[in-house]
């Protein structure tokens, strides 16, 4: 191995370890003291409950672990957004599990908590998966109620989704394992089946203090909405369970009895590992994002037996399109090629840039995969579409729109892996978050932004300098450099994988060596729901 390979490998391992360290902190939720308080009451933590439910915790995927990262610091933070979401197997059935973390502000809902819950429901709806809610929440975080309560994609949307999912036959099971108050009380009762844990679970529209304030009635928590009240008197809860463990065991039993649904019928062979070592990805993928590399060498270490069949191999070379298998599943791969190439006309083409010919090729490949019912995998390392007179006169907008159209209307499941850069309209064409990938994850090396940091900083600097000069200020070279450094620092911070994951622009930051696992479980989930017919609509040819 050469020196550059070793440097790349070391740099990526350091980034992966940094992600792992942050996750270790996030997994502590509100801290050890609050965990001990839960245990003293005979309660399990959100993560302990999920692990107890899962057939194999190690094979599950956590969605949105970094949600809320470095946000809400004025309120003490909200690790994982105060809710844990996992995609995993319960009684051999792939399910979405949503568990409030009562160690984080008593499980209260921050704005990102609502967004994360909606993402969990979206995954369940897109893939027709059963969803299990483990409820233990004090309700909306009141200091931020205006950012979580009234809008279309706020708190109330969750109950609307409850109703729609039930109508679609998507099984919802809710367990009241702690507080369940106010509007949040609708979630378990709008689910198909509900459980409540004796002594610790309670559900009511208004707690004892609010009842006293509103109507002057004095009533204790258990009488108002405890397990006995809600299973024996009101009858709104279906199962009364003595403790957390028995409640979770009952959920396993209920899931085991769900009948089989129609599937999409995606093709799968016997899984096989890549022939080339997947671990070599860390040495091949450049730590310096400006350096070119052979994208095919990455793909060969992701696909079964390192075998792929390229589509239009010698045309539109800045995008690689290929058929392959990942963990046995048939996939179509669309990947940005970072090598410097030449077009059919002999013109030099820069790696990571989408040209007209590559956009045209990718659009057609996406349509062919839809025709064949083959799931699509997008590997992002894109700086955007080619600009300039020659590109504009050659119709780059038309060809770019064609690719975006094909991505937007694609009905086979799409999975996006942001390996490196994902800039501007290139993010859209490569199936960024706005284009409904079933799952979208980032390697620690990912950068997501409207344009590269250097270009953006120079544009922003010109705007700031112009504004200051208009005010009559003199800008020295030293002052200009200081402004540039400040802009670059802030812009760089806002393009990291951590920044994106905190806001759920991506579902997770993953070790590149787990990429196959994420794609395989994602396709298994997508296979639970038949796909719609494909129609691209109108575009210029």
Short mmCIF file of C-alpha atoms in Angstrom, two decimals:
data_model
loop_
_atom_site.label_atom_id
_atom_site.label_comp_id
_atom_site.label_asym_id
_atom_site.label_seq_id
_atom_site.Cartn_x
_atom_site.Cartn_y
_atom_site.Cartn_z
CA UNK A 1 0.00 0.00 0.00
CA UNK A 2 1.30 3.50 -0.79
CA UNK A 3 1.60 6.45 1.58
CA UNK A 4 -1.50 8.22 0.25
CA UNK A 5 -3.59 5.06 0.77
CA UNK A 6 -2.43 4.84 4.39
CA UNK A 7 -3.11 8.54 4.99
CA UNK A 8 -6.63 8.20 3.59
CA UNK A 9 -7.28 5.13 5.73
CA UNK A 10 -6.04 6.80 8.91
CA UNK A 11 -8.05 9.97 8.27
CA UNK A 12 -11.29 8.05 7.68
CA UNK A 13 -10.75 5.84 10.73
CA UNK A 14 -10.34 8.96 12.87
CA UNK A 15 -13.59 10.38 11.48
CA UNK A 16 -15.43 7.11 12.10
CA UNK A 17 -14.15 7.00 15.67
CA UNK A 18 -15.27 10.61 16.19
CA UNK A 19 -18.78 9.58 15.10
CA UNK A 20 -18.71 6.59 17.47
CA UNK A 21 -17.64 8.76 20.42
CA UNK A 22 -20.45 11.22 19.81
CA UNK A 23 -22.95 8.36 19.52
CA UNK A 24 -21.76 6.95 22.86
CA UNK A 25 -22.64 10.29 24.47
CA UNK A 26 -25.99 10.51 22.66
CA UNK A 27 -26.93 7.00 23.81
CA UNK A 28 -26.70 8.19 27.41
CA UNK A 29 -29.74 10.39 26.81
CA UNK A 30 -30.28 12.70 29.76
CA UNK A 31 -27.40 11.16 31.69
CA UNK A 32 -26.69 8.37 34.20
CA UNK A 33 -28.57 9.98 37.11
CA UNK A 34 -31.81 10.14 35.16
CA UNK A 35 -31.31 6.59 33.95
CA UNK A 36 -30.87 5.47 37.57
CA UNK A 37 -34.12 7.24 38.52
CA UNK A 38 -35.99 5.34 35.83
CA UNK A 39 -34.55 2.04 37.01
CA UNK A 40 -35.50 2.85 40.60
CA UNK A 41 -39.13 3.11 39.45
CA UNK A 42 -38.91 -0.29 37.77
CA UNK A 43 -38.79 1.25 34.31
CA UNK A 44 -36.47 0.48 31.42
CA UNK A 45 -34.88 3.18 29.29
CA UNK A 46 -36.03 3.77 25.70
CA UNK A 47 -33.01 1.93 24.31
CA UNK A 48 -33.37 -0.97 26.75
CA UNK A 49 -37.02 -1.36 25.72
CA UNK A 50 -36.10 -1.42 22.04
CA UNK A 51 -33.28 -3.93 22.56
CA UNK A 52 -35.68 -6.17 24.49
CA UNK A 53 -38.15 -6.09 21.59
CA UNK A 54 -35.67 -6.75 18.80
CA UNK A 55 -34.77 -10.25 17.63
CA UNK A 56 -31.20 -9.05 17.06
CA UNK A 57 -30.27 -5.52 18.19
CA UNK A 58 -26.97 -5.67 16.29
CA UNK A 59 -28.72 -6.12 12.94
CA UNK A 60 -31.11 -3.17 13.40
CA UNK A 61 -30.70 0.34 11.94
CA UNK A 62 -31.07 3.44 14.11
CA UNK A 63 -32.69 6.36 12.30
CA UNK A 64 -31.86 9.92 13.33
CA UNK A 65 -29.47 9.26 16.21
CA UNK A 66 -27.88 12.68 15.59
CA UNK A 67 -31.24 14.52 15.46
CA UNK A 68 -30.95 17.69 17.51
CA UNK A 69 -27.16 17.45 17.76
CA UNK A 70 -25.77 20.77 19.11
CA UNK A 71 -29.28 22.27 18.91
CA UNK A 72 -31.42 23.65 21.78
CA UNK A 73 -28.29 24.22 23.89
CA UNK A 74 -30.03 27.03 25.78
CA UNK A 75 -32.41 24.37 27.14
CA UNK A 76 -29.71 21.83 27.94
CA UNK A 77 -29.86 20.05 24.58
CA UNK A 78 -32.00 17.19 23.29
CA UNK A 79 -29.88 14.07 22.62
CA UNK A 80 -31.35 12.12 19.67
CA UNK A 81 -34.20 14.63 19.71
CA UNK A 82 -35.57 12.95 22.86
CA UNK A 83 -36.87 9.96 20.89
CA UNK A 84 -35.23 6.78 19.62
CA UNK A 85 -36.27 5.38 16.21
CA UNK A 86 -35.12 1.97 14.99
CA UNK A 87 -35.78 -0.17 11.93
CA UNK A 88 -35.42 -3.81 12.97
CA UNK A 89 -36.98 -7.26 13.29
CA UNK A 90 -39.54 -8.12 15.97
CA UNK A 91 -40.79 -11.72 15.92
CA UNK A 92 -39.17 -12.09 12.47
CA UNK A 93 -41.16 -9.12 11.12
CA UNK A 94 -39.39 -5.94 10.00
CA UNK A 95 -40.89 -3.07 12.02
CA UNK A 96 -40.36 0.60 12.79
CA UNK A 97 -40.03 1.23 16.55
CA UNK A 98 -40.46 4.69 18.10
CA UNK A 99 -39.60 5.11 21.78
CA UNK A 100 -39.74 8.38 23.76
CA UNK A 101 -36.65 8.91 25.92
CA UNK A 102 -37.99 9.96 29.33
CA UNK A 103 -34.46 10.89 30.48
CA UNK A 104 -34.50 13.85 28.07
CA UNK A 105 -36.82 16.54 29.46
CA UNK A 106 -39.28 13.80 30.53
CA UNK A 107 -39.66 12.81 26.89
CA UNK A 108 -40.98 16.25 25.90
CA UNK A 109 -41.32 17.09 22.21
CA UNK A 110 -38.91 19.61 20.69
CA UNK A 111 -39.42 20.72 17.06
CA UNK A 112 -36.87 18.12 15.89
CA UNK A 113 -38.73 15.45 17.91
CA UNK A 114 -41.81 16.06 15.82
CA UNK A 115 -39.80 15.96 12.60
CA UNK A 116 -38.17 12.69 13.65
CA UNK A 117 -41.50 11.07 14.58
CA UNK A 118 -42.91 12.09 11.21
CA UNK A 119 -39.86 10.57 9.51
CA UNK A 120 -40.50 7.29 11.37
CA UNK A 121 -44.11 7.29 10.20
CA UNK A 122 -43.01 8.15 6.66
CA UNK A 123 -40.73 5.08 6.60
CA UNK A 124 -43.60 2.91 7.86
CA UNK A 125 -46.00 4.30 5.24
CA UNK A 126 -43.59 4.16 2.28
CA UNK A 127 -42.71 0.54 3.03
CA UNK A 128 -46.00 -0.67 4.56
CA UNK A 129 -44.23 -1.71 7.78
CA UNK A 130 -45.82 -2.26 11.20
CA UNK A 131 -44.95 0.58 13.59
CA UNK A 132 -44.61 0.23 17.35
CA UNK A 133 -44.84 3.27 19.63
CA UNK A 134 -43.37 3.04 23.15
CA UNK A 135 -44.92 6.12 24.72
CA UNK A 136 -43.32 7.87 27.70
CA UNK A 137 -43.65 11.61 27.19
CA UNK A 138 -44.65 14.77 29.01
CA UNK A 139 -45.97 16.22 25.72
CA UNK A 140 -44.96 19.36 23.84
CA UNK A 141 -41.93 21.27 25.17
CA UNK A 142 -43.85 24.42 26.10
CA UNK A 143 -41.07 27.03 25.67
CA UNK A 144 -41.02 26.09 21.96
CA UNK A 145 -44.70 25.29 21.45
CA UNK A 146 -45.03 27.73 18.55
CA UNK A 147 -42.46 25.69 16.57
CA UNK A 148 -44.04 22.28 17.22
CA UNK A 149 -47.80 22.73 17.56
CA UNK A 150 -49.75 24.43 14.74
CA UNK A 151 -48.18 23.95 11.30
CA UNK A 152 -48.76 21.29 8.64
CA UNK A 153 -45.69 19.21 9.49
CA UNK A 154 -45.90 19.75 13.24
CA UNK A 155 -47.33 17.69 16.13
CA UNK A 156 -50.87 17.31 14.76
CA UNK A 157 -49.66 15.69 11.54
CA UNK A 158 -48.71 12.61 13.57
CA UNK A 159 -52.35 11.90 14.45
CA UNK A 160 -53.43 12.51 10.88
CA UNK A 161 -50.85 9.90 9.88
CA UNK A 162 -52.22 7.53 12.55
CA UNK A 163 -55.60 7.68 10.88
CA UNK A 164 -54.24 7.31 7.34
CA UNK A 165 -51.98 4.38 8.22
CA UNK A 166 -54.81 2.54 9.90
CA UNK A 167 -56.97 3.05 6.79
CA UNK A 168 -54.12 1.66 4.63
CA UNK A 169 -53.83 -1.48 6.75
CA UNK A 170 -50.46 -0.53 8.26
CA UNK A 171 -50.45 -2.09 11.73
CA UNK A 172 -49.82 0.32 14.63
CA UNK A 173 -49.27 -0.92 18.18
CA UNK A 174 -48.82 1.57 21.03
CA UNK A 175 -47.65 0.88 24.58
CA UNK A 176 -48.22 3.53 27.27
CA UNK A 177 -45.16 2.96 29.46
CA UNK A 178 -45.05 6.32 31.20
CA UNK A 179 -46.75 9.68 30.83
CA UNK A 180 -49.05 10.22 27.86
CA UNK A 181 -50.73 13.58 28.19
CA UNK A 182 -52.77 16.21 26.32
CA UNK A 183 -52.75 15.97 22.51
CA UNK A 184 -50.18 13.17 22.74
CA UNK A 185 -52.90 10.95 24.20
CA UNK A 186 -54.42 10.60 20.74
CA UNK A 187 -51.41 8.70 19.36
CA UNK A 188 -51.90 5.41 21.25
CA UNK A 189 -55.68 5.56 21.06
CA UNK A 190 -55.60 6.16 17.30
CA UNK A 191 -53.32 3.14 16.94
CA UNK A 192 -54.85 -0.24 16.13
CA UNK A 193 -54.03 -1.82 19.48
CA UNK A 194 -52.84 -0.33 22.78
CA UNK A 195 -51.23 -1.49 26.01
CA UNK A 196 -50.58 0.22 29.34
CA UNK A 197 -48.16 -0.60 32.16
CA UNK A 198 -49.58 -0.70 35.69
CA UNK A 199 -48.50 2.06 38.11
CA UNK A 200 -46.11 3.78 35.65
CA UNK A 201 -48.36 4.29 32.61
CA UNK A 202 -51.01 7.02 32.53
CA UNK A 203 -53.02 8.66 29.78
CA UNK A 204 -55.32 11.69 29.92
CA UNK A 205 -56.09 14.88 28.04
CA UNK A 206 -55.36 16.98 31.13
CA UNK A 207 -53.33 16.07 34.21
CA UNK A 208 -54.38 16.60 37.84
CA UNK A 209 -52.96 20.15 38.05
CA UNK A 210 -54.69 21.32 34.87
CA UNK A 211 -57.98 19.67 35.91
CA UNK A 212 -57.79 21.53 39.25
CA UNK A 213 -57.07 24.82 37.47
CA UNK A 214 -59.74 24.32 34.80
CA UNK A 215 -62.72 22.94 36.72
CA UNK A 216 -61.66 22.91 40.37
CA UNK A 217 -61.77 19.13 40.64
CA UNK A 218 -59.14 17.37 42.75
CA UNK A 219 -58.14 13.96 41.46
CA UNK A 220 -54.98 11.87 41.61
CA UNK A 221 -53.07 10.66 38.56
CA UNK A 222 -54.05 6.97 38.82
CA UNK A 223 -57.75 7.68 39.26
CA UNK A 224 -57.69 10.18 36.39
CA UNK A 225 -55.89 8.06 33.82
CA UNK A 226 -54.00 5.11 35.26
CA UNK A 227 -54.05 1.53 34.00
CA UNK A 228 -57.12 0.45 35.97
CA UNK A 229 -59.15 3.49 34.90
CA UNK A 230 -58.32 3.20 31.21
CA UNK A 231 -58.74 -0.59 30.88
CA UNK A 232 -61.64 -1.27 33.29
CA UNK A 233 -63.72 1.92 33.34
CA UNK A 234 -63.15 3.90 30.11
CA UNK A 235 -62.09 0.82 28.14
CA UNK A 236 -59.91 2.88 25.80
CA UNK A 237 -56.79 0.73 26.33
CA UNK A 238 -56.79 -2.92 25.24
CA UNK A 239 -54.14 -4.60 27.42
CA UNK A 240 -53.16 -3.94 31.07
CA UNK A 241 -49.66 -5.21 31.79
CA UNK A 242 -47.87 -5.46 35.18
CA UNK A 243 -44.43 -4.21 34.08
CA UNK A 244 -42.25 -3.16 31.15
CA UNK A 245 -40.98 -6.66 30.37
CA UNK A 246 -44.41 -8.28 30.22
CA UNK A 247 -45.68 -5.37 28.09
CA UNK A 248 -42.88 -5.85 25.59
CA UNK A 249 -43.42 -9.62 25.53
CA UNK A 250 -47.09 -9.02 24.69
CA UNK A 251 -46.05 -6.74 21.82
CA UNK A 252 -43.81 -9.50 20.43
CA UNK A 253 -46.77 -11.87 20.58
CA UNK A 254 -49.07 -9.41 18.81
CA UNK A 255 -46.50 -8.82 16.04
CA UNK A 256 -45.98 -12.57 15.57
CA UNK A 257 -49.66 -12.95 14.64
CA UNK A 258 -49.71 -10.36 11.82
CA UNK A 259 -50.51 -11.96 8.46
CA UNK A 260 -48.35 -11.66 5.35
CA UNK A 261 -48.92 -8.82 2.90
CA UNK A 262 -48.27 -8.49 -0.84
CA UNK A 263 -44.65 -7.77 -1.72
CA UNK A 264 -43.00 -5.73 -4.47
CA UNK A 265 -41.21 -8.81 -5.80
CA UNK A 266 -37.68 -7.39 -6.03
CA UNK A 267 -35.19 -10.00 -7.21
CA UNK A 268 -32.80 -11.56 -4.70
CA UNK A 269 -30.16 -14.26 -5.09
CA UNK A 270 -28.06 -15.90 -2.43
CA UNK A 271 -26.06 -13.09 -0.77
CA UNK A 272 -22.30 -13.00 -1.38
CA UNK A 273 -19.53 -10.82 0.01
CA UNK A 274 -17.46 -8.65 -2.34
CA UNK A 275 -14.41 -10.49 -3.68
CA UNK A 276 -12.33 -7.35 -3.14
CA UNK A 277 -11.97 -6.30 0.50
CA UNK A 278 -14.60 -3.78 1.60
CA UNK A 279 -12.14 -2.41 4.17
CA UNK A 280 -10.00 -1.08 1.29
CA UNK A 281 -12.64 1.60 0.65
CA UNK A 282 -11.09 3.63 3.47
CA UNK A 283 -7.73 3.75 1.70
CA UNK A 284 -9.06 4.30 -1.83
CA UNK A 285 -11.52 7.09 -1.00
CA UNK A 286 -9.47 10.34 -0.78
CA UNK A 287 -9.49 12.28 2.45
CA UNK A 288 -8.74 15.36 0.33
CA UNK A 289 -12.09 15.99 -1.37
CA UNK A 290 -10.44 17.73 -4.35
CA UNK A 291 -8.49 14.64 -5.43
CA UNK A 292 -9.78 12.36 -8.20
CA UNK A 293 -10.23 8.61 -7.74
CA UNK A 294 -11.72 5.66 -9.62
CA UNK A 295 -15.34 5.35 -8.45
CA UNK A 296 -15.53 1.82 -9.89
CA UNK A 297 -13.00 0.69 -7.28
CA UNK A 298 -15.41 1.82 -4.54
CA UNK A 299 -18.40 0.14 -6.20
CA UNK A 300 -16.52 -3.15 -6.62
CA UNK A 301 -16.00 -3.25 -2.86
CA UNK A 302 -19.71 -2.70 -2.16
CA UNK A 303 -21.30 -5.23 -4.52
CA UNK A 304 -21.60 -9.02 -4.35
CA UNK A 305 -18.53 -10.84 -5.72
CA UNK A 306 -17.28 -7.41 -6.90
CA UNK A 307 -19.22 -7.98 -10.14
CA UNK A 308 -21.08 -5.20 -11.97
CA UNK A 309 -22.39 -4.65 -15.48
CA UNK A 310 -21.94 -1.10 -16.73
CA UNK A 311 -24.63 0.67 -18.76
CA UNK A 312 -23.34 2.87 -21.63
CA UNK A 313 -19.83 2.38 -20.27
CA UNK A 314 -18.12 4.67 -22.81
CA UNK A 315 -20.71 7.45 -22.86
CA UNK A 316 -21.35 10.16 -20.28
CA UNK A 317 -18.35 9.07 -18.23
CA UNK A 318 -18.78 11.51 -15.31
CA UNK A 319 -21.63 9.29 -14.08
CA UNK A 320 -21.28 5.53 -13.70
CA UNK A 321 -24.48 3.53 -14.20
CA UNK A 322 -24.33 -0.18 -13.46
CA UNK A 323 -26.35 -3.27 -12.60
CA UNK A 324 -25.10 -5.29 -9.63
CA UNK A 325 -26.24 -7.12 -6.50
CA UNK A 326 -25.91 -6.03 -2.89
CA UNK A 327 -26.45 -8.75 -0.28
CA UNK A 328 -28.22 -10.72 -2.98
CA UNK A 329 -30.61 -7.91 -4.00
CA UNK A 330 -30.61 -6.76 -7.62
CA UNK A 331 -29.78 -3.03 -7.76
CA UNK A 332 -29.14 -0.28 -10.27
CA UNK A 333 -26.26 1.98 -9.19
CA UNK A 334 -25.93 5.64 -10.20
CA UNK A 335 -22.58 7.04 -9.02
CA UNK A 336 -20.63 10.21 -9.69
CA UNK A 337 -17.30 9.41 -11.32
CA UNK A 338 -14.50 11.50 -9.82
CA UNK A 339 -11.91 10.62 -12.45
CA UNK A 340 -10.94 13.19 -15.07
CA UNK A 341 -12.27 11.83 -18.39
CA UNK A 342 -12.77 12.79 -22.00
CA UNK A 343 -16.09 13.07 -23.81
CA UNK A 344 -16.86 11.33 -27.10
CA UNK A 345 -15.71 14.56 -28.80
CA UNK A 346 -12.37 14.38 -27.00
CA UNK A 347 -13.15 17.26 -24.64
CA UNK A 348 -11.73 17.13 -21.10
CA UNK A 349 -14.40 16.50 -18.43
CA UNK A 350 -13.89 17.18 -14.73
CA UNK A 351 -14.65 14.42 -12.22
CA UNK A 352 -17.68 14.86 -9.98
CA UNK A 353 -19.38 17.27 -12.40
CA UNK A 354 -22.56 16.29 -14.26
CA UNK A 355 -22.37 17.05 -17.99
CA UNK A 356 -25.20 16.84 -20.54
CA UNK A 357 -24.21 13.40 -21.78
CA UNK A 358 -23.92 11.93 -18.27
CA UNK A 359 -27.29 13.43 -17.23
CA UNK A 360 -28.89 11.98 -20.36
CA UNK A 361 -27.38 8.54 -19.67
CA UNK A 362 -28.44 8.54 -16.01
CA UNK A 363 -32.01 9.60 -16.86
CA UNK A 364 -32.39 6.72 -19.29
CA UNK A 365 -30.83 4.22 -16.87
CA UNK A 366 -33.25 5.29 -14.12
CA UNK A 367 -36.17 4.77 -16.51
CA UNK A 368 -34.88 1.32 -17.49
CA UNK A 369 -34.53 0.29 -13.82
CA UNK A 370 -38.12 1.37 -13.22
CA UNK A 371 -39.20 -0.70 -16.20
CA UNK A 372 -37.39 -3.73 -14.76
CA UNK A 373 -38.45 -3.19 -11.12
CA UNK A 374 -34.85 -2.78 -9.94
CA UNK A 375 -34.20 -0.63 -6.80
CA UNK A 376 -31.82 2.29 -7.31
CA UNK A 377 -28.73 3.16 -5.27
CA UNK A 378 -27.23 6.66 -5.64
CA UNK A 379 -23.61 7.21 -4.57
CA UNK A 380 -23.05 10.97 -4.16
CA UNK A 381 -19.77 12.73 -4.77
CA UNK A 382 -20.96 15.58 -6.94
CA UNK A 383 -19.99 19.24 -7.23
CA UNK A 384 -22.96 20.11 -9.45
CA UNK A 385 -23.80 20.49 -13.14
CA UNK A 386 -21.28 21.89 -15.61
CA UNK A 387 -21.57 25.64 -16.18
CA UNK A 388 -20.31 28.01 -18.84
CA UNK A 389 -21.18 29.09 -22.40
CA UNK A 390 -20.55 25.75 -24.07
CA UNK A 391 -22.66 23.85 -21.52
CA UNK A 392 -25.54 26.33 -21.65
CA UNK A 393 -25.60 26.31 -25.45
CA UNK A 394 -25.43 22.53 -25.37
CA UNK A 395 -28.63 22.36 -23.32
CA UNK A 396 -27.33 21.46 -19.84
CA UNK A 397 -30.53 22.78 -18.22
CA UNK A 398 -32.65 20.55 -20.46
CA UNK A 399 -30.57 17.44 -19.79
CA UNK A 400 -30.32 18.18 -16.09
CA UNK A 401 -34.09 18.63 -15.91
CA UNK A 402 -34.51 15.30 -17.69
CA UNK A 403 -32.47 13.53 -15.00
CA UNK A 404 -34.27 15.33 -12.16
CA UNK A 405 -37.61 14.41 -13.76
CA UNK A 406 -36.66 10.73 -13.92
CA UNK A 407 -35.50 10.75 -10.28
CA UNK A 408 -38.62 12.58 -9.07
CA UNK A 409 -41.05 10.23 -10.83
CA UNK A 410 -39.17 7.02 -10.12
CA UNK A 411 -41.42 4.53 -8.31
CA UNK A 412 -38.85 1.85 -7.50
CA UNK A 413 -37.26 2.47 -4.09
CA UNK A 414 -34.26 4.81 -4.07
CA UNK A 415 -31.39 4.77 -1.57
CA UNK A 416 -28.86 7.59 -1.32
CA UNK A 417 -25.36 7.30 0.11
CA UNK A 418 -23.60 10.66 0.45
CA UNK A 419 -19.95 9.59 0.32
CA UNK A 420 -18.34 12.97 -0.32
CA UNK A 421 -19.63 16.19 -1.86
CA UNK A 422 -23.33 16.70 -2.57
CA UNK A 423 -23.60 20.23 -3.90
CA UNK A 424 -26.29 22.31 -5.55
CA UNK A 425 -28.58 20.82 -8.17
CA UNK A 426 -26.27 17.81 -8.19
CA UNK A 427 -27.79 16.89 -4.82
CA UNK A 428 -31.25 16.95 -6.40
CA UNK A 429 -30.30 14.95 -9.49
CA UNK A 430 -28.60 12.33 -7.32
CA UNK A 431 -31.74 11.87 -5.21
CA UNK A 432 -31.13 14.15 -2.24
CA UNK A 433 -33.57 14.35 0.66
CA UNK A 434 -36.13 16.35 -1.35
CA UNK A 435 -36.54 13.44 -3.80
CA UNK A 436 -37.86 10.87 -1.32
CA UNK A 437 -35.10 8.30 -0.99
CA UNK A 438 -36.39 5.45 1.20
CA UNK A 439 -33.19 5.90 3.23
CA UNK A 440 -30.47 8.53 2.90
CA UNK A 441 -27.24 8.21 4.88
CA UNK A 442 -23.90 9.99 4.95
CA UNK A 443 -20.35 8.80 5.37
CA UNK A 444 -18.38 10.93 7.90
CA UNK A 445 -16.65 12.54 4.90
CA UNK A 446 -19.93 13.91 3.47
CA UNK A 447 -20.46 17.58 2.64
CA UNK A 448 -23.94 18.88 1.75
CA UNK A 449 -24.38 22.46 0.55
CA UNK A 450 -25.63 24.67 -2.27
CA UNK A 451 -22.03 24.97 -3.56
CA UNK A 452 -18.45 24.21 -2.52
CA UNK A 453 -17.06 26.11 0.46
CA UNK A 454 -14.38 28.04 -1.40
CA UNK A 455 -16.75 29.29 -4.12
CA UNK A 456 -19.50 30.11 -1.62
CA UNK A 457 -17.13 31.99 0.68
CA UNK A 458 -15.85 34.15 -2.20
CA UNK A 459 -19.40 34.98 -3.31
CA UNK A 460 -20.46 35.85 0.25
CA UNK A 461 -17.30 37.91 0.73
CA UNK A 462 -18.06 39.98 -2.38
CA UNK A 463 -21.57 40.67 -1.05
CA UNK A 464 -20.30 41.69 2.40
CA UNK A 465 -17.48 43.86 1.07
CA UNK A 466 -19.87 45.60 -1.33
CA UNK A 467 -22.33 46.27 1.49
CA UNK A 468 -19.62 47.72 3.75
CA UNK A 469 -18.26 49.94 0.96
CA UNK A 470 -21.77 51.24 0.30
CA UNK A 471 -21.79 52.35 3.94
CA UNK A 472 -18.57 54.27 3.34
CA UNK A 473 -16.22 51.84 5.08
CA UNK A 474 -12.72 51.25 3.78
CA UNK A 475 -11.84 47.54 3.48
CA UNK A 476 -8.13 46.79 3.86
CA UNK A 477 -6.64 43.52 2.51
CA UNK A 478 -6.21 42.38 6.13
CA UNK A 479 -9.87 43.10 6.92
CA UNK A 480 -10.95 41.31 3.75
CA UNK A 481 -8.90 38.25 4.70
CA UNK A 482 -10.41 38.28 8.21
CA UNK A 483 -13.92 38.39 6.74
CA UNK A 484 -13.10 35.55 4.34
CA UNK A 485 -11.75 33.32 7.13
CA UNK A 486 -14.84 33.97 9.25
CA UNK A 487 -17.19 33.15 6.36
CA UNK A 488 -15.25 30.01 5.44
CA UNK A 489 -15.29 28.75 9.02
CA UNK A 490 -19.04 29.20 9.42
CA UNK A 491 -19.82 27.78 5.99
CA UNK A 492 -17.62 24.74 6.62
CA UNK A 493 -19.45 24.06 9.89
CA UNK A 494 -22.81 24.19 8.13
CA UNK A 495 -21.81 21.66 5.45
CA UNK A 496 -20.67 18.78 7.68
CA UNK A 497 -22.36 15.41 8.03
CA UNK A 498 -23.10 16.27 11.69
CA UNK A 499 -24.93 19.46 10.75
CA UNK A 500 -26.99 17.57 8.15
CA UNK A 501 -27.81 14.68 10.48
CA UNK A 502 -28.82 17.02 13.32
CA UNK A 503 -31.54 18.44 11.05
CA UNK A 504 -32.52 15.04 9.59
CA UNK A 505 -31.33 15.93 6.09
CA UNK A 506 -29.83 12.44 6.33
CA UNK A 507 -31.09 9.50 8.39
CA UNK A 508 -27.70 8.58 9.83
CA UNK A 509 -23.95 9.05 9.67
CA UNK A 510 -22.57 5.60 8.99
CA UNK A 511 -19.27 3.76 8.86
CA UNK A 512 -18.68 3.22 5.10
CA UNK A 513 -18.18 -0.48 5.83
CA UNK A 514 -21.85 -0.77 6.92
CA UNK A 515 -23.17 0.62 3.61
CA UNK A 516 -24.19 -2.82 2.33
CA UNK A 517 -26.19 -3.49 5.51
CA UNK A 518 -28.14 -0.23 5.19
CA UNK A 519 -28.98 -0.85 1.54
CA UNK A 520 -29.96 -4.49 2.12
CA UNK A 521 -32.30 -3.80 5.06
CA UNK A 522 -33.68 -0.81 3.17
CA UNK A 523 -34.60 -2.99 0.17
CA UNK A 524 -36.04 -5.67 2.48
CA UNK A 525 -38.28 -2.95 3.94
CA UNK A 526 -39.24 -1.58 0.51
CA UNK A 527 -40.11 -5.07 -0.68
CA UNK A 528 -43.02 -5.15 1.78
CA UNK A 529 -45.11 -2.85 -0.43
CA UNK A 530 -45.92 -3.23 -4.17
CA UNK A 531 -44.73 -0.35 -6.33
CA UNK A 532 -46.82 1.96 -8.51
CA UNK A 533 -46.52 2.14 -12.34
CA UNK A 534 -43.78 4.46 -13.63
CA UNK A 535 -44.60 7.59 -15.66
CA UNK A 536 -42.07 10.34 -16.27
CA UNK A 537 -44.52 12.98 -17.51
CA UNK A 538 -43.39 15.73 -19.91
CA UNK A 539 -39.76 16.73 -20.50
CA UNK A 540 -37.71 18.12 -23.37
CA UNK A 541 -35.80 15.50 -25.34
#
